[in-house]
Amino acid sequence: MSAEPLEIHLEEQDLGRNLRQDVRAGLTAEEKWLSPKWFYDARGSELFEEITRLAEYYQTGAERTVLRDRAAEIVTVSGAKTLIELGSGSSEKTRLLLDAFTRHGDLGTFVPLDVSVSALRESTARIAADYPGLRVRGIVGDFTRHLDRLPAGGRRLVVFLGGTIGNLLPAERAEFLAAMRAALESGDWLLVGTDLVKDPAVVVPAYDDAAGVTAEFNRNVLRVINRELGADFDPAAFEHVALWNPEREWIEMRLRARHPMRVQVLDIEVAFAAGEELRTEVSAKFRPEGIAAELRAAGFVTSEFWTDPAGLFGVTLARA
Ligand code: AVJ
């Protein structure tokens, strides 16, 4: 079947309003920040795909190993009729699940949801072409805001891969999981991928690769703001920083001003001191007991927790 037209729950103006609010709040804060949501324009999505192919970025390969080894089990345990993927991007790893559902399952519909129209257009077309008989309904939306728009009914499995849940701050994560549970009915399932706490000597290079792809990805957020809001950031004037925070057990990406500067954005003038940093992303790393506790607090029951053989990355299957 060809993919159905994308369902747009995030209109251009909605996206623009959300971006303006975020930029205003983040750039006028004492400690400046921007949401990682805004990395993913067409160029940012491409750069992220490039990151997943880097030797230093162990997550993608580790998660793929788990999905490959456990796909059949995920299919039989969940018995899903509808597969919903949040922050689906290219849906590359999800094919392991779609393949298993094709062999052992009874899946009728695949619903990828992403903020990136470009990524979604490509992925829905390719998946519809490769899985004849599967109904593919792409939704343009924001998983922190549009969980109430997910298709109802059937036995649903929601997958949230890539460790993207780690890009939410702890309070946002609790809110997200509660909203996720509220959007599901008991008997539905959640599959969530989480990067695990490990030696910072392994984690830091994953966010500061030798080829500088992550640095470009980080600076791309400034290009997005320039284009969308007519700002005049000079991306080259910012240095990429990846820092391990041992108390919070998360990576922080920042952009550090190389010299003092003033940036015009919206109706504000934002001053940066030399060396001042703008936080662009938090990427939390998890411990197995922490994941289970957060899921439990939101009303989920953990059914399975798997890691790759090296114990780098965790995948949890939980029941609503
Ligand atoms: C896969 C979206 C969770 O936090 O590791 C990659 C994004 N940031 N390199 C992550 C990302 C820097 C990524 N997510």
Coordinates of C-alpha atoms and ligand atoms in Angstrom, one line a residue:
M1 CA 0.0 0.0 0.0
S2 CA 1.2 3.5 -0.5
A3 CA 1.6 5.6 2.6
E4 CA -1.5 7.7 3.5
P5 CA -1.1 11.5 3.4
L6 CA 0.6 12.7 6.5
E7 CA -1.7 13.8 9.4
I8 CA -0.5 17.2 10.4
H9 CA -1.0 17.9 14.1
L10 CA 1.7 20.5 14.1
E11 CA 1.0 23.2 11.6
E12 CA 3.7 25.5 10.5
Q13 CA 2.3 28.4 12.6
D14 CA 2.0 26.1 15.6
L15 CA 5.6 25.0 15.2
G16 CA 6.7 28.6 14.8
R17 CA 4.8 29.7 17.9
N18 CA 6.4 26.9 19.9
L19 CA 9.9 27.8 18.6
R20 CA 9.4 31.5 19.4
Q21 CA 8.3 30.7 22.9
D22 CA 11.2 28.4 23.5
V23 CA 13.8 30.8 22.1
R24 CA 12.4 33.7 24.1
A25 CA 12.4 31.7 27.3
G26 CA 15.8 30.0 26.7
L27 CA 17.8 33.0 25.5
T28 CA 16.5 35.4 28.2
A29 CA 17.2 32.9 31.1
E30 CA 20.1 33.4 33.5
E31 CA 21.7 30.2 32.2
K32 CA 20.9 30.2 28.5
W33 CA 19.3 27.1 26.9
L34 CA 17.6 25.9 23.7
S35 CA 15.4 22.8 23.3
P36 CA 17.0 19.9 21.4
K37 CA 13.7 19.6 19.5
W38 CA 14.9 22.3 17.2
F39 CA 18.0 20.4 15.9
Y40 CA 15.9 18.4 13.5
D41 CA 15.2 20.4 10.3
A42 CA 16.1 18.6 7.1
R43 CA 19.9 19.3 7.5
G44 CA 19.8 18.4 11.2
S45 CA 18.0 15.1 10.6
E46 CA 20.7 14.3 8.0
L47 CA 23.5 15.2 10.4
F48 CA 21.8 13.0 13.1
E49 CA 21.7 10.1 10.6
E50 CA 25.4 10.7 10.0
I51 CA 26.1 10.6 13.8
T52 CA 24.4 7.2 14.0
R53 CA 27.0 5.9 11.6
L54 CA 30.0 7.2 13.6
A55 CA 32.3 4.7 15.3
E56 CA 32.0 6.7 18.6
Y57 CA 28.3 6.7 18.6
Y58 CA 27.7 3.2 20.1
Q59 CA 24.0 3.6 20.9
T60 CA 22.5 2.9 17.5
G61 CA 24.4 -0.3 17.0
A62 CA 23.8 -1.5 20.5
E63 CA 20.1 -0.8 20.3
R64 CA 19.9 -2.5 16.9
T65 CA 21.6 -5.6 18.5
V66 CA 18.9 -5.8 21.2
L67 CA 16.1 -5.3 18.7
R68 CA 17.5 -7.9 16.4
D69 CA 17.8 -10.5 19.2
R70 CA 14.5 -9.7 20.8
A71 CA 12.2 -8.7 17.9
A72 CA 10.3 -12.1 17.8
E73 CA 9.8 -11.9 21.6
I74 CA 8.5 -8.3 21.4
V75 CA 6.0 -9.4 18.7
T76 CA 4.7 -12.5 20.6
V77 CA 4.6 -10.9 24.1
S78 CA 2.9 -7.7 22.8
G79 CA 0.6 -9.3 20.3
A80 CA 0.3 -5.8 18.8
K81 CA -2.1 -4.9 15.9
T82 CA -0.9 -1.3 15.8
L83 CA 2.7 -0.1 16.1
I84 CA 3.2 3.5 17.0
E85 CA 6.7 5.0 16.9
L86 CA 7.4 8.3 18.6
G87 CA 10.3 10.5 17.3
S88 CA 10.5 8.0 14.5
G89 CA 13.0 9.9 12.3
S90 CA 14.1 7.5 9.5
S91 CA 12.5 4.5 11.3
E92 CA 15.6 2.5 10.2
K93 CA 15.8 0.3 13.4
T94 CA 12.0 -0.1 13.5
R95 CA 12.3 -2.3 10.4
L96 CA 13.7 -5.0 12.6
L97 CA 10.3 -5.0 14.4
L98 CA 8.3 -4.6 11.2
D99 CA 10.2 -7.7 9.8
A100 CA 9.4 -9.7 12.9
F101 CA 5.7 -8.6 12.8
T102 CA 5.6 -9.7 9.2
R103 CA 7.0 -13.1 10.1
H104 CA 5.3 -13.9 13.4
G105 CA 2.6 -11.3 14.0
D106 CA -0.6 -9.8 13.0
L107 CA 0.3 -6.1 12.6
G108 CA -2.1 -4.0 10.5
T109 CA -1.0 -0.4 11.0
F110 CA 2.3 1.4 11.5
V111 CA 2.0 5.0 12.8
P112 CA 5.3 6.9 12.9
L113 CA 5.1 10.3 14.6
D114 CA 7.8 13.0 14.2
V115 CA 8.3 16.7 14.2
S116 CA 10.2 16.5 11.0
V117 CA 8.0 16.6 7.9
S118 CA 10.9 15.8 5.6
A119 CA 12.1 12.7 7.6
L120 CA 8.5 11.5 7.9
R121 CA 7.7 11.9 4.1
E122 CA 10.7 9.8 3.2
S123 CA 10.3 7.1 5.8
T124 CA 6.6 6.6 5.3
A125 CA 7.0 6.3 1.5
R126 CA 9.9 3.8 1.9
I127 CA 8.2 1.7 4.5
A128 CA 4.9 1.6 2.6
A129 CA 6.8 0.4 -0.4
D130 CA 8.7 -2.3 1.5
Y131 CA 5.9 -3.6 3.6
P132 CA 2.9 -4.3 1.2
G133 CA -0.3 -4.9 3.2
L134 CA 0.8 -2.6 6.0
R135 CA -1.2 0.5 6.6
V136 CA 1.2 3.4 7.1
R137 CA -0.2 6.6 8.7
G138 CA 2.5 9.2 9.4
I139 CA 1.7 11.9 12.0
V140 CA 3.5 15.2 12.1
G141 CA 3.5 15.9 15.8
D142 CA 5.4 16.6 19.0
F143 CA 5.6 13.7 21.4
T144 CA 5.6 16.0 24.3
R145 CA 2.3 17.6 23.2
H146 CA 0.3 15.3 20.9
L147 CA 0.0 12.0 22.7
D148 CA -3.8 12.5 22.9
R149 CA -3.9 12.3 19.1
L150 CA -2.7 8.7 18.8
P151 CA -5.0 6.4 17.0
A152 CA -7.2 4.4 19.4
G153 CA -8.2 0.8 19.5
G154 CA -6.5 -2.5 18.5
R155 CA -3.7 -3.8 20.7
R156 CA -1.1 -1.0 20.5
L157 CA 2.6 -1.1 21.0
V158 CA 4.2 2.4 21.3
V159 CA 8.0 2.4 20.7
F160 CA 10.3 5.2 21.7
L161 CA 13.7 4.3 20.6
G162 CA 17.2 5.8 20.3
G163 CA 17.4 6.9 23.9
T164 CA 15.4 10.0 23.0
I165 CA 13.5 9.9 26.4
G166 CA 16.9 10.9 27.8
N167 CA 16.6 14.3 26.0
L168 CA 13.8 15.2 28.4
L169 CA 14.6 16.7 31.8
P170 CA 13.6 14.5 34.8
A171 CA 10.3 16.5 35.5
E172 CA 9.5 16.5 31.7
R173 CA 10.1 12.8 31.7
A174 CA 7.7 12.1 34.5
E175 CA 5.1 14.2 32.8
F176 CA 5.7 12.5 29.4
L177 CA 5.4 9.0 30.9
A178 CA 2.2 9.9 32.8
A179 CA 0.7 11.4 29.6
M180 CA 1.8 8.3 27.7
R181 CA 0.1 6.0 30.2
A182 CA -3.0 8.2 30.1
A183 CA -3.1 7.9 26.3
L184 CA -2.9 4.1 26.5
E185 CA -5.4 1.5 27.8
S186 CA -4.4 -1.4 29.9
G187 CA -3.2 -4.2 27.7
D188 CA -1.3 -1.8 25.4
W189 CA 2.5 -1.8 25.5
L190 CA 5.4 0.6 25.6
L191 CA 8.9 -0.3 24.3
V192 CA 11.5 2.3 25.4
G193 CA 15.2 2.5 24.6
T194 CA 17.6 4.0 27.1
D195 CA 21.3 4.6 27.0
L196 CA 22.9 3.2 30.2
V197 CA 25.3 4.8 32.7
K198 CA 28.9 3.8 31.8
D199 CA 32.5 5.1 31.8
P200 CA 32.4 8.8 30.7
A201 CA 35.5 8.0 28.5
V202 CA 33.0 6.0 26.3
V203 CA 30.1 8.5 26.6
V204 CA 31.9 11.8 25.9
P205 CA 33.4 10.9 22.5
A206 CA 29.9 9.8 21.4
Y207 CA 29.0 13.4 21.7
D208 CA 32.3 14.9 20.6
D209 CA 33.4 12.8 17.6
A210 CA 36.7 13.2 15.9
A211 CA 35.2 14.1 12.6
G212 CA 33.2 17.0 14.1
V213 CA 29.8 15.8 12.9
T214 CA 28.2 16.3 16.3
A215 CA 29.7 19.8 16.5
E216 CA 28.0 20.6 13.2
F217 CA 24.8 19.1 14.4
N218 CA 25.0 21.2 17.5
R219 CA 25.7 24.4 15.6
N220 CA 22.8 23.6 13.2
V221 CA 20.3 24.7 15.8
L222 CA 21.6 28.3 15.3
R223 CA 21.1 28.0 11.6
V224 CA 17.5 26.8 12.2
I225 CA 16.9 29.9 14.4
N226 CA 18.5 32.2 11.9
R227 CA 16.3 30.9 9.1
E228 CA 13.0 30.5 11.0
L229 CA 13.2 33.7 13.2
G230 CA 15.5 35.9 11.1
A231 CA 18.1 35.9 13.8
D232 CA 21.8 36.7 13.1
F233 CA 23.7 34.0 15.0
D234 CA 27.2 33.4 13.6
P235 CA 27.5 29.6 14.1
A236 CA 31.2 29.7 13.6
A237 CA 31.5 32.0 16.6
F238 CA 30.4 29.1 18.8
E239 CA 32.5 26.2 20.0
H240 CA 30.9 22.7 20.5
V241 CA 31.1 21.5 24.1
A242 CA 30.1 18.0 25.4
L243 CA 30.2 17.6 29.1
W244 CA 29.5 14.7 31.4
N245 CA 27.6 15.7 34.5
P246 CA 28.4 13.0 37.1
E247 CA 25.7 14.1 39.6
R248 CA 22.8 14.1 37.2
E249 CA 24.4 11.3 35.1
W250 CA 23.7 13.1 31.8
I251 CA 25.6 14.5 28.9
E252 CA 25.2 18.2 28.2
M253 CA 25.8 19.7 24.9
R254 CA 26.5 23.3 24.9
L255 CA 27.6 26.1 22.5
R256 CA 30.4 28.3 23.9
A257 CA 30.8 31.8 22.6
R258 CA 34.3 32.3 21.3
H259 CA 34.2 36.1 21.9
P260 CA 31.7 38.6 23.3
M261 CA 28.8 39.2 20.9
R262 CA 25.3 40.5 20.6
V263 CA 22.7 38.5 18.6
Q264 CA 19.5 39.9 17.3
V265 CA 16.6 37.4 17.6
L266 CA 12.9 38.2 17.6
D267 CA 12.6 41.6 19.3
I268 CA 15.4 40.9 21.7
E269 CA 19.1 41.6 21.7
V270 CA 20.9 38.7 23.4
A271 CA 24.4 39.4 24.8
F272 CA 27.0 36.7 25.1
A273 CA 30.1 37.1 27.2
A274 CA 33.3 35.5 25.9
G275 CA 33.2 31.9 27.0
E276 CA 29.5 32.0 27.9
E277 CA 27.7 28.8 27.2
L278 CA 24.3 28.0 25.7
R279 CA 22.9 24.6 26.7
T280 CA 21.4 22.9 23.7
E281 CA 20.8 19.3 24.9
V282 CA 20.7 17.1 27.9
S283 CA 21.1 13.3 27.1
A284 CA 20.5 11.3 30.3
K285 CA 22.0 7.9 30.9
F286 CA 20.0 5.5 33.0
R287 CA 20.4 2.7 35.5
P288 CA 18.1 -0.3 35.2
E289 CA 16.5 0.2 38.6
G290 CA 15.9 3.9 37.7
I291 CA 14.1 3.1 34.5
A292 CA 11.8 0.5 36.2
A293 CA 11.0 3.0 39.0
E294 CA 10.1 5.8 36.6
L295 CA 7.9 3.5 34.6
R296 CA 6.2 2.2 37.7
A297 CA 5.6 5.7 39.0
A298 CA 3.8 6.4 35.7
G299 CA 1.6 3.3 36.1
F300 CA 3.5 0.9 33.8
V301 CA 4.6 -2.6 34.7
T302 CA 8.0 -3.7 33.4
S303 CA 7.7 -7.0 31.6
E304 CA 11.2 -7.3 30.2
F305 CA 14.5 -5.5 30.3
W306 CA 17.2 -6.4 27.8
T307 CA 20.7 -5.0 27.0
D308 CA 23.2 -5.7 24.3
P309 CA 25.9 -8.2 25.3
A310 CA 28.3 -5.3 26.2
G311 CA 25.6 -3.7 28.4
L312 CA 25.8 -0.4 26.7
F313 CA 22.1 0.2 26.0
G314 CA 18.8 -0.9 27.5
V315 CA 15.5 -1.7 26.0
T316 CA 12.4 -2.1 28.3
L317 CA 9.1 -3.6 27.4
A318 CA 6.4 -2.5 29.8
R319 CA 2.6 -3.0 30.0
A320 CA 0.1 -0.3 30.5
Ligands
AVJ1 C1 19.2 9.8 19.8 C2 18.1 11.8 19.9 C3 18.6 10.7 21.9 O1 20.8 12.2 22.8 O2 22.1 10.7 21.9 C4 23.1 12.6 19.2 C5 20.7 12.9 19.9 N1 22.7 14.3 20.3 N2 24.3 13.3 19.3 C6 21.2 11.5 21.9 C7 22.1 13.3 19.8 C8 24.0 14.4 20.0 C9 20.5 11.6 20.5 N3 19.1 11.0 20.6

